[in-house]
Amino acid sequence: MSVNITPGKLREMKKEGEKITMLTAYDFPTAKIMEKTEIDAVLVGDSVGNTVLGYKNTIPVSMEEMLHHTKAVSRGLENPLLVGDMPFLSYQASIEDAVRNSGRFIKEADAEAVKIEGGSEFLEQIEKIIETGIPVMGHLGLTPQRIHQFGGYQPRGRTIQEAKKIYEDAKKLEEIGVFSIVLESIPRNLARKITEEVDVPTIGIGAGPDCDGQVLVFHDLLGWTEFSPKFLKRYADLISIIEEAVKDFQKEVRSGEFPDSEHSYGVDEEIREKLMNQLE
Ligand code: KIV
């Protein structure tokens, strides 16, 4: 039975102890696949930048690129909750930017919620977006838009000071009304403490098994990227499958094996004769 997933439904799932599943998607065919599954939420992540657009990291991703991909996903998606990821500089500089750009995800791209990286630094922006009527998913821990400040993709929250900040930020985000929080690359005991102490669902990526749900980047899970952090489990080896298919195509074209008569159009005898007469 298909169920339309809302932010409220995710909160109910936490209460019921039902695990939440979320994956990223960046295009229509992937959205159609998600629709056939019981995935609860689909995130059009700014990971589109390094995953499919070829950028070094997520920093260069623009609002226009995010809207383009979110629109494609929304055309193929009905039941899972559709979350658009606010890219770098779409909300940091002002409350006005934050409201206008989050509104564009909802108004132009049919997203149902937005995700925002960061905690106490952006409470005013997040509060105003929620006041405007847009559900917000928080994101703490390793927030890739701060990659230059962090100096790499190593896990966060491994010092007392940093763990305390992540914990306190989670409490503040809950207080101002986010409907869930992504916890990325933090120690599992910190993720467990936050999960136990906030009422909103936590969705982990590299944050251990005790979160209320898990998210992975679709291309990573499929083995369609070479990214291989400790937390990643690959459920397929798509690079090898695609490479083999491309090589088989090339080999068969070169040998004349493809296209054969099964893959060629024919015409019936009468039409063929008329055609030939006309061509002579
Ligand atoms: O951009 C993204 O895909 C994300 C997930 C890793 C949570 O932020």
CSV table of N, CA and C in Angstrom, one decimal, residues 49-111:
chain,number,residue,atom,x,y,z
A,49,GLY,N,26.6,17.8,-6.8
A,49,GLY,CA,27.8,18.5,-7.3
A,49,GLY,C,28.9,17.6,-7.6
A,50,ASN,N,29.3,16.9,-6.5
A,50,ASN,CA,30.5,16.0,-6.7
A,50,ASN,C,30.1,14.6,-7.3
A,51,THR,N,28.8,14.2,-7.1
A,51,THR,CA,28.4,12.9,-7.6
A,51,THR,C,28.1,12.9,-9.1
A,52,VAL,N,27.4,13.8,-9.6
A,52,VAL,CA,27.1,13.8,-11.0
A,52,VAL,C,27.5,15.0,-11.9
A,53,LEU,N,27.8,16.1,-11.2
A,53,LEU,CA,28.2,17.3,-12.0
A,53,LEU,C,29.7,17.4,-12.2
A,54,GLY,N,30.4,16.6,-11.4
A,54,GLY,CA,31.9,16.6,-11.6
A,54,GLY,C,32.6,17.7,-10.9
A,55,TYR,N,31.9,18.4,-9.9
A,55,TYR,CA,32.7,19.4,-9.1
A,55,TYR,C,33.5,18.7,-8.1
A,56,LYS,N,34.5,19.4,-7.6
A,56,LYS,CA,35.4,18.8,-6.6
A,56,LYS,C,34.7,18.5,-5.2
A,57,ASN,N,33.7,19.4,-4.9
A,57,ASN,CA,33.0,19.3,-3.7
A,57,ASN,C,31.6,19.9,-3.9
A,58,THR,N,30.9,20.2,-2.8
A,58,THR,CA,29.5,20.7,-3.0
A,58,THR,C,29.4,22.2,-3.1
A,59,ILE,N,30.5,22.9,-2.8
A,59,ILE,CA,30.6,24.3,-2.7
A,59,ILE,C,30.0,25.1,-4.0
A,60,PRO,N,30.4,24.6,-5.2
A,60,PRO,CA,30.0,25.4,-6.3
A,60,PRO,C,28.5,25.3,-6.7
A,61,VAL,N,27.8,24.3,-6.1
A,61,VAL,CA,26.5,24.0,-6.6
A,61,VAL,C,25.6,25.3,-6.4
A,62,SER,N,24.8,25.6,-7.5
A,62,SER,CA,24.0,26.8,-7.4
A,62,SER,C,22.5,26.5,-7.1
A,63,MET,N,21.8,27.5,-6.8
A,63,MET,CA,20.3,27.3,-6.6
A,63,MET,C,19.7,26.8,-7.9
A,64,GLU,N,20.1,27.4,-9.0
A,64,GLU,CA,19.5,27.0,-10.3
A,64,GLU,C,19.7,25.5,-10.6
A,65,GLU,N,21.0,25.0,-10.3
A,65,GLU,CA,21.2,23.6,-10.5
A,65,GLU,C,20.4,22.7,-9.5
A,66,MET,N,20.3,23.2,-8.3
A,66,MET,CA,19.4,22.4,-7.3
A,66,MET,C,18.0,22.4,-7.8
A,67,LEU,N,17.5,23.5,-8.3
A,67,LEU,CA,16.1,23.5,-8.7
A,67,LEU,C,15.9,22.6,-9.9
A,68,HIS,N,16.8,22.7,-10.8
A,68,HIS,CA,16.7,21.9,-12.1
A,68,HIS,C,16.6,20.4,-11.7
A,69,HIS,N,17.5,19.9,-10.8
A,69,HIS,CA,17.5,18.5,-10.4
A,69,HIS,C,16.2,18.2,-9.5
A,70,THR,N,15.8,19.1,-8.7
A,70,THR,CA,14.7,18.8,-7.8
A,70,THR,C,13.4,18.7,-8.7
A,71,LYS,N,13.3,19.6,-9.7
A,71,LYS,CA,12.1,19.5,-10.6
A,71,LYS,C,12.1,18.1,-11.3
A,72,ALA,N,13.2,17.7,-11.7
A,72,ALA,CA,13.3,16.3,-12.4
A,72,ALA,C,12.8,15.2,-11.5
A,73,VAL,N,13.3,15.3,-10.2
A,73,VAL,CA,12.9,14.2,-9.3
A,73,VAL,C,11.4,14.3,-8.9
A,74,SER,N,10.9,15.6,-8.8
A,74,SER,CA,9.5,15.7,-8.3
A,74,SER,C,8.6,15.2,-9.4
A,75,ARG,N,9.0,15.2,-10.7
A,75,ARG,CA,8.1,14.7,-11.7
A,75,ARG,C,7.9,13.2,-11.6
A,76,GLY,N,8.8,12.5,-11.0
A,76,GLY,CA,8.7,11.1,-10.9
A,76,GLY,C,8.3,10.5,-9.5
A,77,LEU,N,8.1,11.5,-8.6
A,77,LEU,CA,7.9,11.1,-7.2
A,77,LEU,C,6.5,11.5,-6.6
A,78,GLU,N,5.9,10.5,-5.9
A,78,GLU,CA,4.6,10.9,-5.4
A,78,GLU,C,4.6,10.7,-3.8
A,79,ASN,N,5.0,9.5,-3.4
A,79,ASN,CA,4.8,9.1,-2.0
A,79,ASN,C,5.9,9.5,-1.1
A,80,PRO,N,7.1,9.2,-1.4
A,80,PRO,CA,8.2,9.6,-0.4
A,80,PRO,C,8.2,11.1,-0.2
A,81,LEU,N,8.7,11.5,1.0
A,81,LEU,CA,8.8,12.9,1.2
A,81,LEU,C,10.0,13.5,0.4
A,82,LEU,N,9.7,14.6,-0.3
A,82,LEU,CA,10.8,15.1,-1.2
A,82,LEU,C,11.5,16.3,-0.5
A,83,VAL,N,12.7,16.2,-0.2
A,83,VAL,CA,13.5,17.2,0.5
A,83,VAL,C,14.5,17.8,-0.4
A,84,GLY,N,14.5,19.2,-0.6
A,84,GLY,CA,15.5,19.9,-1.4
A,84,GLY,C,16.7,20.4,-0.5
A,85,ASP,N,17.9,20.3,-0.9
A,85,ASP,CA,19.0,20.7,-0.1
A,85,ASP,C,19.5,22.1,-0.4
A,86,MET,N,19.5,22.9,0.6
A,86,MET,CA,19.9,24.3,0.3
A,86,MET,C,21.4,24.4,0.1
A,87,PRO,N,21.8,24.9,-1.1
A,87,PRO,CA,23.2,24.9,-1.4
A,87,PRO,C,24.0,26.0,-0.7
A,88,PHE,N,25.3,26.0,-0.8
A,88,PHE,CA,26.2,27.0,-0.2
A,88,PHE,C,25.8,28.4,-0.7
A,89,LEU,N,25.7,29.3,0.3
A,89,LEU,CA,25.3,30.7,0.1
A,89,LEU,C,23.9,31.0,-0.3
A,90,SER,N,23.0,29.9,-0.2
A,90,SER,CA,21.6,30.2,-0.5
A,90,SER,C,20.9,30.7,0.7
A,91,TYR,N,21.5,30.5,1.9
A,91,TYR,CA,20.9,30.9,3.2
A,91,TYR,C,21.8,31.6,4.2
A,92,GLN,N,23.1,31.4,4.0
A,92,GLN,CA,24.0,31.9,5.1
A,92,GLN,C,24.0,33.4,5.2
A,93,ALA,N,23.9,34.2,4.1
A,93,ALA,CA,24.1,35.6,4.2
A,93,ALA,C,23.0,36.4,4.8
A,94,SER,N,21.8,35.9,4.7
A,94,SER,CA,20.7,36.7,5.3
A,94,SER,C,19.4,35.9,5.4
A,95,ILE,N,18.5,36.4,6.3
A,95,ILE,CA,17.2,35.7,6.5
A,95,ILE,C,16.4,35.8,5.2
A,96,GLU,N,16.6,36.9,4.6
A,96,GLU,CA,15.8,37.1,3.3
A,96,GLU,C,16.2,36.1,2.3
A,97,ASP,N,17.5,35.9,2.1
A,97,ASP,CA,18.0,34.8,1.2
A,97,ASP,C,17.4,33.5,1.5
A,98,ALA,N,17.4,33.2,2.9
A,98,ALA,CA,17.0,31.9,3.3
A,98,ALA,C,15.5,31.6,3.0
A,99,VAL,N,14.7,32.6,3.3
A,99,VAL,CA,13.3,32.5,3.0
A,99,VAL,C,13.0,32.4,1.5
A,100,ARG,N,13.6,33.3,0.8
A,100,ARG,CA,13.3,33.3,-0.7
A,100,ARG,C,13.8,32.0,-1.3
A,101,ASN,N,15.0,31.6,-1.0
A,101,ASN,CA,15.5,30.4,-1.7
A,101,ASN,C,14.8,29.1,-1.2
A,102,SER,N,14.5,29.0,0.1
A,102,SER,CA,13.8,27.8,0.5
A,102,SER,C,12.4,27.8,-0.2
A,103,GLY,N,11.8,29.0,-0.3
A,103,GLY,CA,10.5,29.1,-0.9
A,103,GLY,C,10.5,28.7,-2.4
A,104,ARG,N,11.6,28.9,-3.0
A,104,ARG,CA,11.8,28.5,-4.5
A,104,ARG,C,11.7,27.0,-4.6
A,105,PHE,N,12.3,26.3,-3.6
A,105,PHE,CA,12.2,24.8,-3.7
A,105,PHE,C,10.8,24.3,-3.6
A,106,ILE,N,10.0,25.0,-2.8
A,106,ILE,CA,8.6,24.6,-2.6
A,106,ILE,C,7.7,25.0,-3.8
A,107,LYS,N,7.9,26.3,-4.2
A,107,LYS,CA,7.0,26.9,-5.2
A,107,LYS,C,7.4,26.5,-6.6
A,108,GLU,N,8.7,26.4,-6.9
A,108,GLU,CA,9.1,26.1,-8.3
A,108,GLU,C,9.4,24.7,-8.5
A,109,ALA,N,9.9,24.0,-7.5
A,109,ALA,CA,10.3,22.6,-7.8
A,109,ALA,C,9.5,21.5,-7.1
A,110,ASP,N,8.4,22.0,-6.4
A,110,ASP,CA,7.5,21.0,-5.8
A,110,ASP,C,8.1,20.2,-4.7
A,111,ALA,N,9.2,20.7,-4.0
A,111,ALA,CA,9.7,20.0,-2.9
A,111,ALA,C,8.8,20.2,-1.7
